[in-house]
XYZ file of N, CA and C in Angstrom:
576
model
N -45.146 16.390 74.024
C -44.759 16.469 75.297
C -44.297 14.741 75.053
N -43.626 14.221 73.771
C -42.965 12.219 74.236
C -41.261 13.233 73.693
N -41.835 14.738 71.570
C -40.533 14.612 71.766
C -39.652 15.465 72.837
N -39.481 15.605 73.610
C -39.488 17.169 74.856
C -38.527 15.104 75.635
N -38.814 14.679 75.748
C -38.525 13.703 77.133
C -37.841 13.097 76.348
N -38.164 12.753 74.945
C -36.989 11.363 73.790
C -36.128 12.754 73.749
N -35.613 13.879 73.557
C -34.981 15.321 73.636
C -34.505 14.585 75.938
N -35.128 14.615 76.206
C -33.710 15.071 77.253
C -33.760 14.054 77.206
N -34.293 12.629 77.387
C -33.777 10.904 78.072
C -31.772 10.754 76.589
N -32.261 11.509 76.028
C -30.948 11.654 74.632
C -30.153 12.520 75.233
N -30.116 13.369 75.541
C -29.035 14.811 76.105
C -28.889 13.576 77.360
N -29.912 13.041 78.041
C -29.421 12.396 80.201
C -28.335 11.427 79.494
N -28.282 10.421 78.296
C -27.091 9.147 77.680
C -26.601 9.820 77.237
N -26.193 10.640 76.295
C -25.571 11.543 76.230
C -24.393 12.319 76.931
N -24.807 13.140 78.038
C -23.914 13.307 79.434
C -23.539 11.781 79.844
N -23.946 10.490 80.194
C -24.349 9.429 81.326
C -22.663 9.091 79.856
N -23.418 8.700 79.239
C -21.893 8.179 78.073
C -20.695 8.655 78.120
N -20.590 10.856 78.429
C -19.705 11.468 79.121
C -18.731 11.134 79.697
N -19.978 11.442 81.107
C -19.199 10.998 82.612
C -18.025 9.395 82.675
N -19.432 8.546 81.594
C -18.533 7.104 82.342
C -17.503 6.738 81.213
N -17.064 8.091 79.504
C -15.945 7.138 79.446
C -14.684 8.480 79.432
N -15.558 9.877 80.124
C -14.208 10.598 80.422
C -13.185 10.119 80.894
N -13.265 9.621 82.355
C -11.952 8.627 83.071
C -11.116 7.847 82.411
N -12.064 7.067 80.977
C -11.314 6.585 80.982
C -10.020 7.159 79.283
N -10.851 7.251 78.825
C -10.176 8.422 77.687
C -9.178 9.575 78.302
N -9.178 9.650 79.095
C -7.344 9.995 80.273
C -6.827 9.143 80.218
N -7.805 8.432 81.245
C -6.080 7.105 81.815
C -5.520 6.465 80.370
N -6.304 6.108 79.881
C -6.127 6.035 78.339
C -4.474 6.854 77.498
N -5.111 7.717 77.302
C -4.319 8.856 76.830
C -2.730 9.154 77.708
N -3.078 9.419 78.994
C -2.083 9.066 79.653
C -0.793 7.964 79.555
N -1.609 7.505 79.768
C -1.196 5.922 79.337
C -0.005 5.049 78.117
N 1.242 4.418 78.982
C 1.942 4.207 77.972
C 2.684 3.288 77.960
N 2.739 1.456 77.079
C 2.798 0.423 77.061
C 4.223 0.098 78.098
N 5.040 -0.525 79.028
C 6.030 -0.491 79.371
C 7.142 -0.449 78.881
N 7.099 -1.047 77.425
C 8.050 -1.064 75.904
C 8.067 0.984 75.993
N 7.693 1.776 76.375
C 7.891 2.929 76.222
C 8.157 3.531 76.813
N 7.985 3.809 78.390
C 8.528 3.910 79.962
C 9.823 3.703 78.980
N 10.531 1.784 78.900
C 11.933 1.413 78.585
C 12.647 2.649 77.657
N 11.554 2.975 76.507
C 12.435 3.472 76.087
C 13.041 5.081 76.249
N 11.795 6.000 76.913
C 12.081 6.682 76.975
C 13.199 7.345 78.626
N 13.191 5.597 79.484
C 14.049 6.218 79.987
C 15.902 5.543 79.383
N 15.393 4.886 78.334
C 16.771 3.944 78.207
C 17.820 5.721 77.914
N 19.214 5.791 78.061
C 20.219 6.159 78.115
C 20.521 6.732 77.257
N 21.249 8.083 76.773
C 21.263 7.784 75.290
C 22.810 8.153 74.145
N 22.502 6.133 74.654
C 24.061 5.197 74.276
C 24.374 6.237 72.443
N 25.921 6.035 72.238
C 26.694 5.804 71.565
C 27.445 5.036 71.579
N 28.167 4.894 70.116
C 28.904 4.327 70.094
C 29.638 3.771 70.746
N 30.233 2.471 71.251
C 31.568 2.535 71.870
C 32.563 2.813 71.303
N 32.870 3.512 70.497
C 33.674 3.727 69.296
C 34.642 5.426 69.727
N 35.457 5.447 69.085
C 35.988 7.416 68.356
C 35.788 7.515 67.501
N 35.908 9.362 68.390
C 34.207 9.609 67.035
C 34.954 9.878 65.456
N 33.456 9.859 64.574
C 34.347 9.992 63.057
C 34.373 8.147 63.188
N 35.251 7.457 63.706
C 35.339 5.140 62.820
C 33.642 5.459 62.329
N 34.280 4.843 61.935
C 32.913 3.802 61.185
C 32.777 2.882 61.041
N 31.827 0.625 62.682
C 32.400 0.779 61.670
C 31.196 -0.508 62.040
N 31.064 -1.812 62.110
C 29.904 -2.646 60.645
C 29.003 -3.285 62.687
N 28.280 -3.630 62.328
C 27.435 -3.815 64.287
C 27.029 -5.008 63.579
N 26.894 -6.489 63.443
C 26.031 -7.147 63.429
C 25.480 -7.745 64.688
N 24.383 -8.163 64.372
C 23.268 -8.614 65.465
C 22.697 -10.098 65.007
N 22.979 -11.733 64.550
C 22.118 -12.431 63.935
C 22.721 -13.143 64.317
N 22.053 -14.311 63.782
C 20.459 -15.726 63.797
C 21.866 -16.528 64.320
N 21.422 -16.703 66.082
C 21.689 -18.017 66.478
C 22.842 -17.131 68.147
N 23.420 -15.931 67.397
C 24.354 -14.579 68.795
C 23.683 -15.332 69.657
N 23.763 -15.414 70.758
C 24.103 -15.000 72.390
C 24.767 -14.087 73.148
N 23.937 -13.532 73.752
C 22.094 -13.758 73.939
C 22.176 -13.382 73.091
N 20.808 -13.189 73.050
C 19.897 -12.705 71.946
C 19.997 -11.254 72.236
N 20.136 -10.305 71.153
C 20.171 -8.228 71.052
C 21.225 -8.663 70.626
N 21.932 -9.207 71.304
C 24.042 -8.899 71.220
C 24.626 -8.645 70.277
N 24.963 -7.200 70.374
C 25.678 -6.560 68.884
C 27.726 -7.573 68.387
N 28.168 -7.909 67.638
C 29.603 -7.852 67.114
C 30.037 -6.624 66.313
N 30.687 -5.796 66.857
C 31.557 -4.488 66.240
C 32.638 -5.273 65.424
N 32.710 -4.594 63.795
C 34.226 -4.654 63.406
C 34.417 -3.311 63.124
N 35.747 -3.027 62.980
C 36.219 -2.071 61.957
C 36.396 -2.404 61.145
N 36.799 -1.766 59.392
C 37.728 -2.445 58.640
C 38.933 -1.414 57.781
N 40.021 -1.706 57.603
C 40.465 -0.708 56.728
C 39.794 -0.086 54.975
N 40.226 0.964 54.712
C 40.300 1.300 53.417
C 40.407 -0.070 52.056
N 41.040 -0.534 52.466
C 41.294 -1.644 51.412
C 39.566 -3.038 51.918
N 38.537 -2.501 53.567
C 38.021 -3.764 53.495
C 38.193 -3.873 54.045
N 39.538 -4.107 54.964
C 40.402 -5.469 55.459
C 40.025 -5.743 57.687
N 39.191 -6.472 57.700
C 38.928 -6.149 59.358
C 40.843 -5.732 60.028
N 40.369 -4.323 60.686
C 41.587 -4.278 61.720
C 41.193 -3.684 63.356
N 40.312 -4.662 63.663
C 39.974 -3.971 64.898
C 40.690 -4.167 66.052
N 40.970 -5.383 66.538
C 42.427 -6.239 66.850
C 43.126 -4.648 68.116
N 43.281 -4.203 69.191
C 42.948 -3.220 69.830
C 43.363 -1.783 69.719
N 42.258 -1.981 69.026
C 41.134 -0.968 69.225
C 40.408 -0.215 70.442
N 40.537 1.375 69.980
C 40.800 1.802 71.909
C 38.732 1.609 71.836
N 37.930 1.456 73.349
C 36.428 0.779 73.462
C 36.241 1.572 74.301
N 35.437 2.515 74.144
C 34.931 3.306 74.446
C 33.517 3.403 75.596
N 33.402 4.270 76.499
C 31.940 3.524 77.023
C 30.513 5.023 76.179
N 29.845 4.037 76.658
C 28.692 4.233 75.299
C 27.391 5.023 75.554
N 27.902 5.125 77.977
C 26.922 6.141 78.345
C 27.925 6.461 79.764
N 27.843 7.666 80.433
C 28.530 7.681 81.163
C 28.620 6.761 82.145
N 28.128 6.538 83.824
C 27.952 4.807 84.469
C 29.232 4.577 85.855
N 29.183 3.777 86.116
C 28.984 3.394 87.123
C 30.556 1.634 87.172
N 31.350 1.416 87.064
C 32.081 0.490 86.311
C 31.886 -0.992 87.529
N 30.048 -1.961 87.692
C 30.093 -2.383 88.318
C 31.050 -4.324 87.881
N 31.172 -4.740 87.363
C 32.267 -5.241 86.635
C 33.555 -5.630 86.126
N 34.501 -6.533 85.878
C 35.684 -5.982 85.271
C 36.696 -7.075 85.401
N 36.130 -7.942 84.351
C 36.874 -8.893 84.749
C 37.338 -10.228 83.511
N 37.993 -11.331 83.518
C 37.982 -11.880 82.871
C 37.566 -13.444 83.234
N 36.196 -13.409 82.086
C 35.807 -14.971 82.968
C 36.248 -15.959 82.489
N 36.556 -17.210 83.119
C 36.499 -18.304 82.759
C 35.549 -19.171 82.261
N 33.828 -18.760 82.660
C 32.867 -19.478 82.893
C 31.983 -19.077 81.831
N 32.461 -18.079 81.151
C 31.033 -17.836 79.508
C 32.425 -17.459 78.864
N 31.934 -17.242 77.414
C 33.077 -17.579 76.657
C 33.569 -15.942 75.876
N 33.196 -14.718 76.948
C 32.962 -13.708 76.835
C 34.822 -12.978 77.045
N 35.741 -13.803 78.187
C 36.905 -13.569 78.098
C 36.964 -12.264 79.277
N 38.652 -11.451 78.212
C 37.548 -9.691 79.447
C 36.746 -9.498 78.964
N 36.020 -8.951 80.168
C 34.452 -8.334 80.420
C 34.512 -6.870 81.294
N 33.371 -5.773 80.674
C 33.236 -5.223 81.722
C 31.858 -5.042 81.170
N 31.484 -4.692 82.413
C 29.778 -4.390 82.103
C 29.356 -2.556 83.428
N 29.347 -1.927 83.024
C 29.309 -0.866 83.259
C 27.553 -0.414 83.585
N 27.304 0.227 84.283
C 26.183 0.205 85.243
C 25.975 2.184 85.052
N 24.095 2.181 84.285
C 24.224 2.947 84.313
C 22.417 3.926 84.589
N 21.841 3.045 85.310
C 21.280 3.827 86.393
C 19.786 3.366 86.065
N 18.502 3.427 86.034
C 17.395 2.882 86.484
C 17.364 1.235 85.696
N 18.044 0.892 86.574
C 18.415 -0.507 85.946
C 19.001 -0.882 84.133
N 19.600 -0.144 84.133
C 20.249 0.343 82.560
C 22.269 -0.345 82.638
N 22.480 -1.707 81.846
C 23.623 -1.379 82.269
C 24.766 -2.157 80.263
N 25.527 -1.632 79.858
C 25.939 -2.531 79.285
C 27.420 -2.905 79.255
N 27.574 -4.054 78.634
C 28.464 -4.983 78.230
C 29.459 -4.985 77.231
N 30.920 -5.071 77.301
C 32.080 -5.243 76.496
C 32.590 -6.137 76.582
N 32.245 -7.304 75.596
C 33.332 -8.240 76.289
C 34.823 -8.452 74.900
N 35.568 -9.243 74.569
C 36.615 -10.812 74.489
C 37.338 -9.337 74.528
N 37.961 -8.191 74.639
C 38.465 -7.567 75.406
C 39.774 -7.967 74.883
N 40.904 -6.993 74.815
C 41.922 -7.557 74.579
C 43.549 -7.228 75.926
N 42.306 -5.489 76.765
C 43.257 -4.909 77.883
C 42.015 -4.214 78.459
N 41.854 -4.386 79.851
C 40.727 -2.806 80.663
C 41.217 -2.749 81.283
N 40.549 -1.521 80.883
C 41.472 -0.017 81.188
C 40.893 0.223 82.957
N 39.402 -0.232 82.703
C 38.937 0.513 84.531
C 38.955 -1.209 85.358
N 38.524 -0.301 86.532
C 38.513 -1.564 87.263
C 37.075 -1.181 88.487
N 36.874 -2.738 88.336
C 35.335 -2.666 88.823
C 34.628 -1.449 90.649
N 33.714 -0.490 90.340
C 33.588 0.365 91.241
C 34.436 1.543 91.478
N 34.987 1.502 89.389
C 35.485 2.854 88.347
C 33.899 3.932 88.206
N 34.799 4.686 88.344
C 32.911 5.899 87.727
C 33.593 5.974 86.551
N 33.217 6.116 85.449
C 33.798 6.592 84.175
C 32.441 7.843 83.475
N 32.672 7.881 82.330
C 32.060 8.824 81.530
C 31.627 8.358 80.282
N 30.427 9.408 79.014
C 29.645 8.889 78.481
C 31.570 9.650 77.215
N 32.039 8.665 76.622
C 33.589 8.464 75.018
C 35.893 7.858 76.628
N 35.046 8.005 77.742
C 35.986 7.025 78.485
C 37.026 6.074 77.821
N 37.896 6.202 77.545
C 38.488 5.046 77.432
C 38.073 3.865 78.147
N 38.084 2.928 77.931
C 37.784 1.511 78.549
C 38.238 0.785 78.694
N 38.853 0.112 77.092
C 39.184 -1.174 77.026
C 40.103 -1.283 75.604
N 40.146 -1.999 75.162
C 40.744 -1.593 73.806
C 40.366 -3.653 73.158
N 39.795 -3.743 72.038
C 39.071 -4.514 71.518
C 40.011 -5.488 70.708
N 39.099 -7.034 71.349
C 40.023 -7.965 71.330
C 40.092 -9.163 70.871
N 39.550 -10.469 71.147
C 39.235 -11.890 71.249
C 39.342 -13.083 72.249
N 39.204 -12.425 73.019
C 39.652 -13.019 74.016
C 37.956 -13.986 74.484
N 38.343 -15.078 75.338
C 38.253 -16.261 75.665
C 38.414 -17.760 75.974
N 37.797 -18.017 76.786
C 37.897 -19.250 78.118
C 37.824 -20.093 76.883
N 36.827 -20.190 75.985
C 36.076 -21.499 75.852
C 35.642 -21.323 74.322
N 35.776 -20.859 73.354
C 36.295 -19.974 71.897
C 36.897 -19.971 71.647
N 37.751 -20.136 69.923
C 38.843 -19.852 68.928
C 38.013 -18.572 68.076
N 38.380 -17.201 68.806
C 37.947 -15.916 67.798
C 38.542 -14.885 66.873
N 37.714 -14.477 66.681
C 38.470 -13.066 65.473
C 38.253 -12.070 66.418
N 39.021 -10.969 66.357
C 38.927 -10.191 67.157
C 37.541 -9.008 66.606
N 37.444 -8.565 67.545
C 35.545 -7.635 67.698
C 35.604 -7.534 68.822
N 34.657 -6.488 68.815
C 33.534 -5.818 69.885
C 32.663 -6.666 70.726
N 31.834 -7.106 71.743
C 30.584 -7.940 71.296
C 30.105 -6.709 72.439
N 28.922 -5.996 72.069
C 28.679 -5.315 72.890
C 27.200 -5.813 74.002
N 26.098 -5.481 74.584
C 25.262 -6.023 74.522
C 24.799 -4.629 75.453
N 23.302 -4.480 75.904
C 22.489 -3.266 76.623
C 22.095 -3.801 77.039
N 21.389 -3.933 78.788
C 21.110 -4.985 79.405
C 19.956 -3.979 80.136
N 18.209 -4.251 79.721
C 17.808 -3.274 80.905
C 16.795 -4.457 82.326
N 17.434 -3.709 82.948
C 16.350 -4.727 84.160
C 16.634 -6.768 83.850
N 17.936 -6.976 83.804
C 18.880 -8.038 83.340
C 19.116 -8.727 82.553
N 18.035 -8.377 81.399
C 17.540 -9.314 80.172
C 18.717 -8.453 79.169
N 19.149 -8.768 78.189
C 19.744 -7.825 77.483
C 18.699 -7.272 75.879
N 18.607 -6.740 75.434
C 17.002 -5.990 75.014
C 18.376 -5.611 73.800
N 17.358 -4.946 72.945
C 17.457 -4.763 71.822
C 18.452 -3.039 71.759
N 19.252 -3.009 70.958
C 20.331 -1.777 70.954
C 20.080 -0.432 70.769
N 19.711 0.449 70.787
C 19.049 1.252 70.258
C 21.095 2.241 70.557
N 21.437 2.454 69.169
C 22.753 3.098 69.812
C 22.071 5.041 68.007
N 23.013 6.095 69.304
C 22.486 7.246 68.585
C 21.367 7.714 67.948
N 19.714 6.736 68.468
C 19.047 7.033 68.114
C 18.751 5.504 66.606
N 19.372 5.477 66.692
C 19.021 3.526 65.667
C 19.299 2.258 66.546
N 18.410 1.718 66.542
C 17.335 0.616 66.463
C 18.961 -0.965 65.721
N 19.205 -1.512 66.239
C 19.815 -2.857 66.237
C 18.823 -4.183 66.371
N 17.791 -4.381 66.168
C 17.228 -5.134 65.786
C 17.311 -6.303 65.440
N 16.656 -7.890 66.053
C 17.289 -9.059 65.184
C 17.788 -8.982 64.608
N 18.787 -9.615 63.511
C 19.406 -9.661 62.563
C 19.706 -9.586 61.777
N 20.337 -7.740 61.855
C 20.394 -6.207 61.817
C 21.642 -6.389 61.441
N 22.565 -5.586 60.070
C 23.751 -5.369 59.805
C 23.836 -4.037 59.592
N 24.069 -3.926 60.044
C 24.601 -1.865 59.515
C 26.041 -1.119 59.722
N 26.084 -0.772 58.964
C 27.707 0.396 59.384
C 26.810 1.378 59.717
N 27.552 1.511 60.753
C 27.761 3.357 61.220
C 29.333 3.762 62.298
N 28.449 5.775 62.072
C 29.900 6.604 62.627
C 29.684 6.602 63.991
N 30.976 6.145 64.487
C 30.344 7.768 66.393
C 30.007 8.489 66.373
N 29.596 9.119 67.625
C 29.253 10.549 67.644
C 30.487 10.556 68.791
N 30.700 9.091 69.922
C 31.021 9.178 70.949
C 32.619 10.744 71.211
N 32.191 11.161 71.552
C 33.200 11.924 71.743
C 33.289 13.312 70.888
N 31.902 13.708 70.393
C 32.875 14.690 69.382
C 32.303 15.889 69.335
């Protein structure tokens, strides 16, 4: 009789444990962290340059704002040849701003909204080919690489940011993450 009571109590205890923990296990399996949700909602950003071009992207210590990337292109001799190169929208969306900033170091700047709180910023442009309110497609010409700034003397490059919810975030371009203090060469697949 004692064995049967112990077995019954053990079975009831196991069943109670399953009933109590099952909802927790289901909830945990279906939960995602906010960074996973953000990653899942991120547009499939491509490099903001013509298909097949190889650019050097650098996210360096002290860069403002943090997480932003400076892009440079080099000719076959290894000499920078950025100035005037075409800048393309890295994803489709609506141009939220197209202006020359006198209060920041951005100079000629374009900001594109991509939905769900996502934006991209392109700065120091030589020219701007789109106006505020325009709708752009991924790969569409939006400007040219420059060195404009109301505050700084710059060498030509494209300053690029991915923004989510108003904050600059670590960029993911063509599936490659540009974590802080990263420098790498990458080939554009934009418009391929």
